[in-house]
PDB file of C-alpha atoms in Angstrom:
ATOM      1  CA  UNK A   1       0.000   0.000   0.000  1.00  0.00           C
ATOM      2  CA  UNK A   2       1.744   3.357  -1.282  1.00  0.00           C
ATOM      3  CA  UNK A   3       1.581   6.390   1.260  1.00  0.00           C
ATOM      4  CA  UNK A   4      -1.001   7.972  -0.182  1.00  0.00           C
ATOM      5  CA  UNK A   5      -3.233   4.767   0.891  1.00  0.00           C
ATOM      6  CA  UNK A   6      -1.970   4.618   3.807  1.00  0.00           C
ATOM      7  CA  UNK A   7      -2.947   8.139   4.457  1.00  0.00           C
ATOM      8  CA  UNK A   8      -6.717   7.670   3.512  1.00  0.00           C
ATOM      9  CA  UNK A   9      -7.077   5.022   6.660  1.00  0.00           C
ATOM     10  CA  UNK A  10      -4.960   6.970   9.179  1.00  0.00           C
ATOM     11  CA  UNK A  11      -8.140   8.263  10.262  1.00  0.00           C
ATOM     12  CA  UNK A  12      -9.417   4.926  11.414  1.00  0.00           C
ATOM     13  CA  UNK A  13      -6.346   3.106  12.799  1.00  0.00           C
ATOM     14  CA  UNK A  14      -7.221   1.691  15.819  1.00  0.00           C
ATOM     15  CA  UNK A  15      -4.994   3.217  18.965  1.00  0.00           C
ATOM     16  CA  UNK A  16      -1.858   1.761  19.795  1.00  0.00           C
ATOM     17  CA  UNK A  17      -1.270   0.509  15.657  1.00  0.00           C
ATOM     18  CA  UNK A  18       1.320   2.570  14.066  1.00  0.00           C
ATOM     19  CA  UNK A  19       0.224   3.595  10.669  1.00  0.00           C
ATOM     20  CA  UNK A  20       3.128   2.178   9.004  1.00  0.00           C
ATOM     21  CA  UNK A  21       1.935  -1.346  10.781  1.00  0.00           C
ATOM     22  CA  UNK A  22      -1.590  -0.879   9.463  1.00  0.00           C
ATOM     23  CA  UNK A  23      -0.853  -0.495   6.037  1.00  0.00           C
ATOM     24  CA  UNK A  24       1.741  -3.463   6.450  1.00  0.00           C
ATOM     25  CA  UNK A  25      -0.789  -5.183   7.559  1.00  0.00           C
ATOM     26  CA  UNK A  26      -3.287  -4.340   5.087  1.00  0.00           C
ATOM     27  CA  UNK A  27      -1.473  -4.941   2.396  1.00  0.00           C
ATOM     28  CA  UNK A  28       0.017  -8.250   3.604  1.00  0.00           C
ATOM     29  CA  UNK A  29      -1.055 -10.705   0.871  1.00  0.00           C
ATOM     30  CA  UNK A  30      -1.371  -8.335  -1.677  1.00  0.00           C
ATOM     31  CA  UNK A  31      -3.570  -8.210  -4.554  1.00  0.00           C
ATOM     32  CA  UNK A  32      -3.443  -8.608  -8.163  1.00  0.00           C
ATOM     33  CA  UNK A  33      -4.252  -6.692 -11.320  1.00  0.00           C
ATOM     34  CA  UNK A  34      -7.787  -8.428 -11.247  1.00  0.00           C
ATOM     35  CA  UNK A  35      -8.533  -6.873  -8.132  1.00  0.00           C
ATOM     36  CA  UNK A  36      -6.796  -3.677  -9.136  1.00  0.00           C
ATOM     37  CA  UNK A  37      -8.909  -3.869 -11.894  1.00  0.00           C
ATOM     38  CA  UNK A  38     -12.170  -4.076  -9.908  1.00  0.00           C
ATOM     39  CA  UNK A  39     -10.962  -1.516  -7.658  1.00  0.00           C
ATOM     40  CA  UNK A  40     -10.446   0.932 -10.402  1.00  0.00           C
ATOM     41  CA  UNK A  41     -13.468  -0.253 -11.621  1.00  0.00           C
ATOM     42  CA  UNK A  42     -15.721   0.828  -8.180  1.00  0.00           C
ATOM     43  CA  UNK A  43     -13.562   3.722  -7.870  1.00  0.00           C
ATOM     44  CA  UNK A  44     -15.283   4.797 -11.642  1.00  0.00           C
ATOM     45  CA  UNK A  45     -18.751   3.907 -11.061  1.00  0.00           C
ATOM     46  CA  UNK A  46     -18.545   5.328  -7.444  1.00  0.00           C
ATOM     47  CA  UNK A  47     -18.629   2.332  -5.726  1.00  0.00           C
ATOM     48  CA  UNK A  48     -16.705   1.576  -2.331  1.00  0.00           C
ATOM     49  CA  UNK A  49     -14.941  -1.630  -2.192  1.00  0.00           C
ATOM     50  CA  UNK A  50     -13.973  -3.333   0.855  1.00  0.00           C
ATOM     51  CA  UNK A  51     -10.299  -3.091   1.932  1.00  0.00           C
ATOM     52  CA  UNK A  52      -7.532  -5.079   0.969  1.00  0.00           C
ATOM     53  CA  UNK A  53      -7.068  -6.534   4.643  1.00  0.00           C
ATOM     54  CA  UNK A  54     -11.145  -7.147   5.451  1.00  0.00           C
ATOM     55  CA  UNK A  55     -11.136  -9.303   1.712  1.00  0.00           C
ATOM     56  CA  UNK A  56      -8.064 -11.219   3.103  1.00  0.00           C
ATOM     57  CA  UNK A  57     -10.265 -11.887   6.172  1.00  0.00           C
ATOM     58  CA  UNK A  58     -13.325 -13.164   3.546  1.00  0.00           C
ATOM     59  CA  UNK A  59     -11.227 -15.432   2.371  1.00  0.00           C
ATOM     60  CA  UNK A  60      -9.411 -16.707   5.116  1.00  0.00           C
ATOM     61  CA  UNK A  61     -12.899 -17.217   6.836  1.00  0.00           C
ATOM     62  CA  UNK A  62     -14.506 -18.812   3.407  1.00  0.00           C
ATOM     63  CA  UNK A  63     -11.685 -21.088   3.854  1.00  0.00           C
ATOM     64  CA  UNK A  64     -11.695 -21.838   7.762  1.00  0.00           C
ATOM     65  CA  UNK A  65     -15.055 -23.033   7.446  1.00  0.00           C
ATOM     66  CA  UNK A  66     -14.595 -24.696   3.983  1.00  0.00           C
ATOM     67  CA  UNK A  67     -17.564 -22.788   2.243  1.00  0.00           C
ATOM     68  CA  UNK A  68     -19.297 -24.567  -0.270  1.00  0.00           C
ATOM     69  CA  UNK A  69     -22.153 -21.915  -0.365  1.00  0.00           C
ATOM     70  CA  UNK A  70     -21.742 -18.537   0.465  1.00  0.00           C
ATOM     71  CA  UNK A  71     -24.315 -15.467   0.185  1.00  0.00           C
ATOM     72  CA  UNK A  72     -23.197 -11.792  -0.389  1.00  0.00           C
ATOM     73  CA  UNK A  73     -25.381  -8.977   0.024  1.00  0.00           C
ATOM     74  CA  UNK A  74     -24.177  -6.176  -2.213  1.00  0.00           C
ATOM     75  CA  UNK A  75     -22.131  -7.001  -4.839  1.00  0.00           C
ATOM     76  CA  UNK A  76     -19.967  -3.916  -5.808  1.00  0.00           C
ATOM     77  CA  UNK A  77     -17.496  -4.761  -8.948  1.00  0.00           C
ATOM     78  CA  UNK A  78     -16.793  -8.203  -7.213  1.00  0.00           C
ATOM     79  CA  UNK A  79     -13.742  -7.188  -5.003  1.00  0.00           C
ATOM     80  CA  UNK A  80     -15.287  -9.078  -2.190  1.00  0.00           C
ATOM     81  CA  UNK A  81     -16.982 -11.245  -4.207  1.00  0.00           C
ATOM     82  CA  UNK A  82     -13.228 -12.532  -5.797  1.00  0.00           C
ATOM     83  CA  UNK A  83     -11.770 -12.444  -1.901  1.00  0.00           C
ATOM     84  CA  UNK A  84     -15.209 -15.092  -0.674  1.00  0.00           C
ATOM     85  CA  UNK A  85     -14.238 -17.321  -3.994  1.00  0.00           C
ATOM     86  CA  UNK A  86     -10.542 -17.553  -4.120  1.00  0.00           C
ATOM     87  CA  UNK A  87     -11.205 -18.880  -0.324  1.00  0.00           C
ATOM     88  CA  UNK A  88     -13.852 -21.236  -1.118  1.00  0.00           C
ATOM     89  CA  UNK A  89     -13.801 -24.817  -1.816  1.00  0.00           C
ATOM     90  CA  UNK A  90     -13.208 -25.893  -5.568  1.00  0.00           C
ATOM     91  CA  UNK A  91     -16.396 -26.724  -6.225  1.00  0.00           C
ATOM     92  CA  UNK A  92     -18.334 -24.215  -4.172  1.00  0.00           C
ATOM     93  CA  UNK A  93     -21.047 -21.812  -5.345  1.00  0.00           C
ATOM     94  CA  UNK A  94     -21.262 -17.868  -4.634  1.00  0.00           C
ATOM     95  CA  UNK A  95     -24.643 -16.168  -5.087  1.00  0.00           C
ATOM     96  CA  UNK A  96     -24.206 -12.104  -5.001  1.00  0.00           C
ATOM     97  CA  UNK A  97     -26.951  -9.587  -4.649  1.00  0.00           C
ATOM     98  CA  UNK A  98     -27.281  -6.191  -5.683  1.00  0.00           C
ATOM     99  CA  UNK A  99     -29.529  -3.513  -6.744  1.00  0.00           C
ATOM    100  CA  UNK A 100     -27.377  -2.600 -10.000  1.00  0.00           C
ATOM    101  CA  UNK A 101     -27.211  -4.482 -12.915  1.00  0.00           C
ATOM    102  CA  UNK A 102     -24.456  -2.464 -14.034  1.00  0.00           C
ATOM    103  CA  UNK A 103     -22.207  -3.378 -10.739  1.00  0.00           C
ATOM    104  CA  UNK A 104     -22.807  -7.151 -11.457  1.00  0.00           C
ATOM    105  CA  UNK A 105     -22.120  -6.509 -14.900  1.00  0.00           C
ATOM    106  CA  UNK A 106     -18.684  -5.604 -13.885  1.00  0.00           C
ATOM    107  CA  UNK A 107     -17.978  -8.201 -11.215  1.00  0.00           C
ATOM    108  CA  UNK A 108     -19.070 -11.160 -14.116  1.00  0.00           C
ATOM    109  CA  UNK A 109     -16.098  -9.304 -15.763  1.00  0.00           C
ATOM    110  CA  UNK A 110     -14.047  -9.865 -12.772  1.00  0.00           C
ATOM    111  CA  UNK A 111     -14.937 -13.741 -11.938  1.00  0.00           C
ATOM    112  CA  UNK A 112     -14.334 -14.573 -15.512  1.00  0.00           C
ATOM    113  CA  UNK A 113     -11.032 -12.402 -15.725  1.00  0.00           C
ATOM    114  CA  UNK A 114      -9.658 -14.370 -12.533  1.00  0.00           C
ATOM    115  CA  UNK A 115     -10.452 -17.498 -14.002  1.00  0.00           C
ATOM    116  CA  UNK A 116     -13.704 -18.537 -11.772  1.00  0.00           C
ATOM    117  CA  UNK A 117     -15.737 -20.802 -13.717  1.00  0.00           C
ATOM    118  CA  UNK A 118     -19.537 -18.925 -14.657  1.00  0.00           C
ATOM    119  CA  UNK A 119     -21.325 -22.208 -12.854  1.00  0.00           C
ATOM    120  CA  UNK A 120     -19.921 -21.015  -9.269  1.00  0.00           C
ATOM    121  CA  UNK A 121     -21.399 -17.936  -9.258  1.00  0.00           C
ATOM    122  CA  UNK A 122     -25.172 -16.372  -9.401  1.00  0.00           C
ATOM    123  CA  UNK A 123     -25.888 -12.945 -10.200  1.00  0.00           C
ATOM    124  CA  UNK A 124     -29.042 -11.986  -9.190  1.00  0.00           C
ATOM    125  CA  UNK A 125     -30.072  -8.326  -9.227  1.00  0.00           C
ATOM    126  CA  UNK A 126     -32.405  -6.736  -6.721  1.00  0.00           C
ATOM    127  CA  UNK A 127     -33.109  -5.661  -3.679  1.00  0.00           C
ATOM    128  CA  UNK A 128     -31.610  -7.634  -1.117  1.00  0.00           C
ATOM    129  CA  UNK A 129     -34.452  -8.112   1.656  1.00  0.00           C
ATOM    130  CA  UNK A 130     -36.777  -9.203  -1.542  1.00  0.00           C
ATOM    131  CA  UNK A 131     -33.954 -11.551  -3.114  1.00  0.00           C
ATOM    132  CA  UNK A 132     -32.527 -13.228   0.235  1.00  0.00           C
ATOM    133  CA  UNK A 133     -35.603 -14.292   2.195  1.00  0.00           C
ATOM    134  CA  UNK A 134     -36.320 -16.885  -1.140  1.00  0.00           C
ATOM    135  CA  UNK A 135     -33.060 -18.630  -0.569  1.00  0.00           C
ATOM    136  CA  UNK A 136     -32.838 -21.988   1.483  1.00  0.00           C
ATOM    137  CA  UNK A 137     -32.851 -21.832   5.500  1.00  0.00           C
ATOM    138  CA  UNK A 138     -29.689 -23.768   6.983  1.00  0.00           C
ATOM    139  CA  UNK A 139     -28.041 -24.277   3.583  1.00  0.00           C
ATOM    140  CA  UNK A 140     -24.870 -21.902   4.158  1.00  0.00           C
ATOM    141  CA  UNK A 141     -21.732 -21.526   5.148  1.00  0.00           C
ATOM    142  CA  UNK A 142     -21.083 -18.166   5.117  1.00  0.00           C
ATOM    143  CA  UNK A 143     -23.275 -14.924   4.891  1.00  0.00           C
ATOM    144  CA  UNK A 144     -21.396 -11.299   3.921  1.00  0.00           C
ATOM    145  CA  UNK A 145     -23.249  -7.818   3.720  1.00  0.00           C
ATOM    146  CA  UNK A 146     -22.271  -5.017   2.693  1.00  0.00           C
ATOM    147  CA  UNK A 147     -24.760  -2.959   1.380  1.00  0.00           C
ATOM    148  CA  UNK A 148     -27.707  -0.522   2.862  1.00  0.00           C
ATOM    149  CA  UNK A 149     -26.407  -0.255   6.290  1.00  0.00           C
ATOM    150  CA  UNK A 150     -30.151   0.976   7.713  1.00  0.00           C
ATOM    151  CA  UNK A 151     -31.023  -3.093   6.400  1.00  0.00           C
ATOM    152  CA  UNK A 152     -28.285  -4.490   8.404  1.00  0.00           C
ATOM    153  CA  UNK A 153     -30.128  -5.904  11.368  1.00  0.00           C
ATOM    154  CA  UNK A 154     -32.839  -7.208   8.900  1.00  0.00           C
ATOM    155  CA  UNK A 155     -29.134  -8.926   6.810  1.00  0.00           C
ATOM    156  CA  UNK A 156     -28.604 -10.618  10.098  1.00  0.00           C
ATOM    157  CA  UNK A 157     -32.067 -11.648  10.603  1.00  0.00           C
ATOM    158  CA  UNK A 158     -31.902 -13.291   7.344  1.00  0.00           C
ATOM    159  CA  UNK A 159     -28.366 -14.675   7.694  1.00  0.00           C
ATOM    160  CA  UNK A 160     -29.149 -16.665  11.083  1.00  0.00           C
ATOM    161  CA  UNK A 161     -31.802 -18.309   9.353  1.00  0.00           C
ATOM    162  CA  UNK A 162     -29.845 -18.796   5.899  1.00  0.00           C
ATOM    163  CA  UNK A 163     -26.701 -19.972   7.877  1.00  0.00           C
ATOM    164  CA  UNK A 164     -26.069 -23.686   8.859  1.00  0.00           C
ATOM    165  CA  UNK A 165     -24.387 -24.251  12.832  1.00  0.00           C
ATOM    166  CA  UNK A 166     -21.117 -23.420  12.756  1.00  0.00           C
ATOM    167  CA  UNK A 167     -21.657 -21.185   9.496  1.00  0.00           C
ATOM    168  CA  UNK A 168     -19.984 -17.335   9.729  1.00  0.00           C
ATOM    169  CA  UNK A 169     -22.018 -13.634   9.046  1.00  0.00           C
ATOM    170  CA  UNK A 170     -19.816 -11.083   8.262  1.00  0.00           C
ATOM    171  CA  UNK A 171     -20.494  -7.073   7.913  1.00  0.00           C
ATOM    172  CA  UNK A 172     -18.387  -4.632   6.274  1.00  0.00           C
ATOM    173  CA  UNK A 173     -17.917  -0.840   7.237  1.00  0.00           C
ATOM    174  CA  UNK A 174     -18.308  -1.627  10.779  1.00  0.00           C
ATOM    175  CA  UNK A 175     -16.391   0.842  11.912  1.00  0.00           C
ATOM    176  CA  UNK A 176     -17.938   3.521   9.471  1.00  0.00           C
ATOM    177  CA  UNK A 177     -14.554   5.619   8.433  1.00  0.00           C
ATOM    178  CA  UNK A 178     -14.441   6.203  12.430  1.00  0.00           C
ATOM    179  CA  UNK A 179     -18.203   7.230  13.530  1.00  0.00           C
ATOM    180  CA  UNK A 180     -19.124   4.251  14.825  1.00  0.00           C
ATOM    181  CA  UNK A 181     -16.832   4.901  17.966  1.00  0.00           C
ATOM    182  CA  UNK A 182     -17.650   8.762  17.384  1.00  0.00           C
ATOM    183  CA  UNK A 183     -20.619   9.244  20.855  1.00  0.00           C
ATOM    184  CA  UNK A 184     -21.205  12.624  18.652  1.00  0.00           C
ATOM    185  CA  UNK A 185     -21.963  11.345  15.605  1.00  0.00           C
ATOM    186  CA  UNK A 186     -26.153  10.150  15.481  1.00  0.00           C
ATOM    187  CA  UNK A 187     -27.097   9.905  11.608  1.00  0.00           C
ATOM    188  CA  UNK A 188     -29.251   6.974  10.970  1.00  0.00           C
ATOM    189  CA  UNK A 189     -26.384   5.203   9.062  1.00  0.00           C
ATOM    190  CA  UNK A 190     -23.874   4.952  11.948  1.00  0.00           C
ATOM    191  CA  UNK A 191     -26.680   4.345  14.653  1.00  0.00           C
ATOM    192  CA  UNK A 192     -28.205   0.973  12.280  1.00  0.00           C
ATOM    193  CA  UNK A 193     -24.746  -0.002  12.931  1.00  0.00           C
ATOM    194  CA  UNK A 194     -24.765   0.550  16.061  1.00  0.00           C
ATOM    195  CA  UNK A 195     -27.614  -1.543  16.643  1.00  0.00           C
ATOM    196  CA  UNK A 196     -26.023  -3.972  14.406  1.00  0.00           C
ATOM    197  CA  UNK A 197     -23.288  -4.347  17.007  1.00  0.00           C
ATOM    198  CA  UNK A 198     -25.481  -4.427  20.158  1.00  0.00           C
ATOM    199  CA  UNK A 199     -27.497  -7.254  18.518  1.00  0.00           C
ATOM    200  CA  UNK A 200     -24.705  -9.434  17.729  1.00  0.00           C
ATOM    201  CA  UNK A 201     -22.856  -8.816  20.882  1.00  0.00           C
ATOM    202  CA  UNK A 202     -26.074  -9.524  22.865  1.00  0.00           C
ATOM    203  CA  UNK A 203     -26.810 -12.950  20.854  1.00  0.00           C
ATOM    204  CA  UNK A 204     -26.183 -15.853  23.192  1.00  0.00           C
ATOM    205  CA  UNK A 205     -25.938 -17.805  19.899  1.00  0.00           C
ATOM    206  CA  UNK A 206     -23.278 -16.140  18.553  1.00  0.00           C
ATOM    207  CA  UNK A 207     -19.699 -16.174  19.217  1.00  0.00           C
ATOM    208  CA  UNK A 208     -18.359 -12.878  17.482  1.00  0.00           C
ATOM    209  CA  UNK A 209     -15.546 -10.190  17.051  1.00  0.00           C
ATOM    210  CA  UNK A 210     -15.088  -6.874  15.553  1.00  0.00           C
ATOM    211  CA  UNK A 211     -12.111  -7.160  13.863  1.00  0.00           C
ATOM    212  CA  UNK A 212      -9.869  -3.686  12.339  1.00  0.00           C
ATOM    213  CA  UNK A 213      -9.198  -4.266   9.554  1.00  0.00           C
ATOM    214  CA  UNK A 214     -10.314  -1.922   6.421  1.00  0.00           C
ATOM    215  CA  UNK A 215     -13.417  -0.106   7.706  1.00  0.00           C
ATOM    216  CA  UNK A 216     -14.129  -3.042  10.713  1.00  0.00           C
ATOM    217  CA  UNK A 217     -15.283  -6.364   9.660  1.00  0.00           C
ATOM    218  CA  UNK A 218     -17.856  -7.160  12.104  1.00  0.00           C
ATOM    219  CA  UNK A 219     -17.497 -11.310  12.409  1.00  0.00           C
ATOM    220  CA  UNK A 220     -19.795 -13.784  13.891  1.00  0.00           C
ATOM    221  CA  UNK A 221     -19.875 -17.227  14.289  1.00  0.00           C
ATOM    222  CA  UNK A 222     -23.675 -19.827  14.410  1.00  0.00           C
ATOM    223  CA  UNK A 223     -22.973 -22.104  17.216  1.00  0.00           C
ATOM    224  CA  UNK A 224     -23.972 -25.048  16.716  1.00  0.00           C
TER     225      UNK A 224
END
């Protein structure tokens, strides 16, 4: 990660984390020009991508639990979409939802330019609320979101009932470029986060962790 990356997170580093750690950290595995591509690709359409050391999470967590099936909410230009897959097993199956056809136009583009196969992925565009609660209760491994964060209690609604024990829900933005952990800052974005947080930390049946990396990848884990 050049300086000027670094620089764009500084506001967000947690305390005690050097920023020259960080954006070791963040850029530990690196990515390649198919992800560059997609970022530059989000960065045109306006699009936000997760960060380089939350997708490393994805797919170290698609990978811990050996995902076969995996539901994102909020497709983007398939940054996270490539992180979930490249973590997944062989054979496994990614189904992506987002509003924009355009966005998923762009992330087929990036699947097929990384060499994932068209069979392991589904595009399906629309809302998310409408599109996930036809999907198959206890048939998943792993649920990500990362899209309207005012719908992200309603995502983990959905993803408790979607996920099979011992399956993972993960958020991105959790720490919401630093107003999350901001008492000042009330807009109805950072509080549905907020409540996002409570719930999952209050959830008996959930083993979870906020973890800083990118903007905070909020983690959780079904027990089973």
């Amino acid at each position: 990660m050049n300086t000027a990356a670094a620089g764009k997170w500084e506001g967000i580093i947690a305390t005690g984390i050097d920023s020259a750690s960080w954006a070791y950290a963040e850029d530990y595995t690196g990515e390649d020009d198919v992800v560059a591509g997609a970022r530059a690709s989000a960065d045109d359409s306006g699009v936000s991508a997760i960060g380089p050391g939350a997708a490393a999470a994805l797919t170290v967590l698609a990978a811990a639990v050996g995902a076969k099936s995996v539901v994102e909410i909020g497709t983007g230009t398939g940054v996270s979409g490539l992180a979930l897959l490249r973590g997944m097993r062989p054979t496994g199956t990614l189904t992506t939802v987002d509003l924009d056809a355009e966005n998923q136009r762009l992330a087929r583009k990036t699947f097929l330019d990384a060499g994932i196969p068209s069979n392991r992925f589904r595009l399906i565009a629309g809302a998310a609320l409408d599109v996930v609660t036809r999907l198959t209760d206890g048939h998943y491994d792993l649920v990500f979101c990362d899209a309207d964060k005012r719908e992200y209690t309603a995502y983990l609604h959905e993803a408790l009932r979607l996920l099979r024990p011992g399956g993972v829900v993960a958020f991105d933005n959790a720490l919401w470029e630093g107003r999350v952990a901001d008492p000042s800052r009330r807009d109805p974005d950072t509080q549905a986060i907020r409540d996002l947080i409570r719930a999952i930390r209050e959830d008996d049946d959930l083993v979870s962790a906020l973890l800083p990396c990118g903007d905070g990848l909020l983690t959780a884990v079904k027990r089973p």
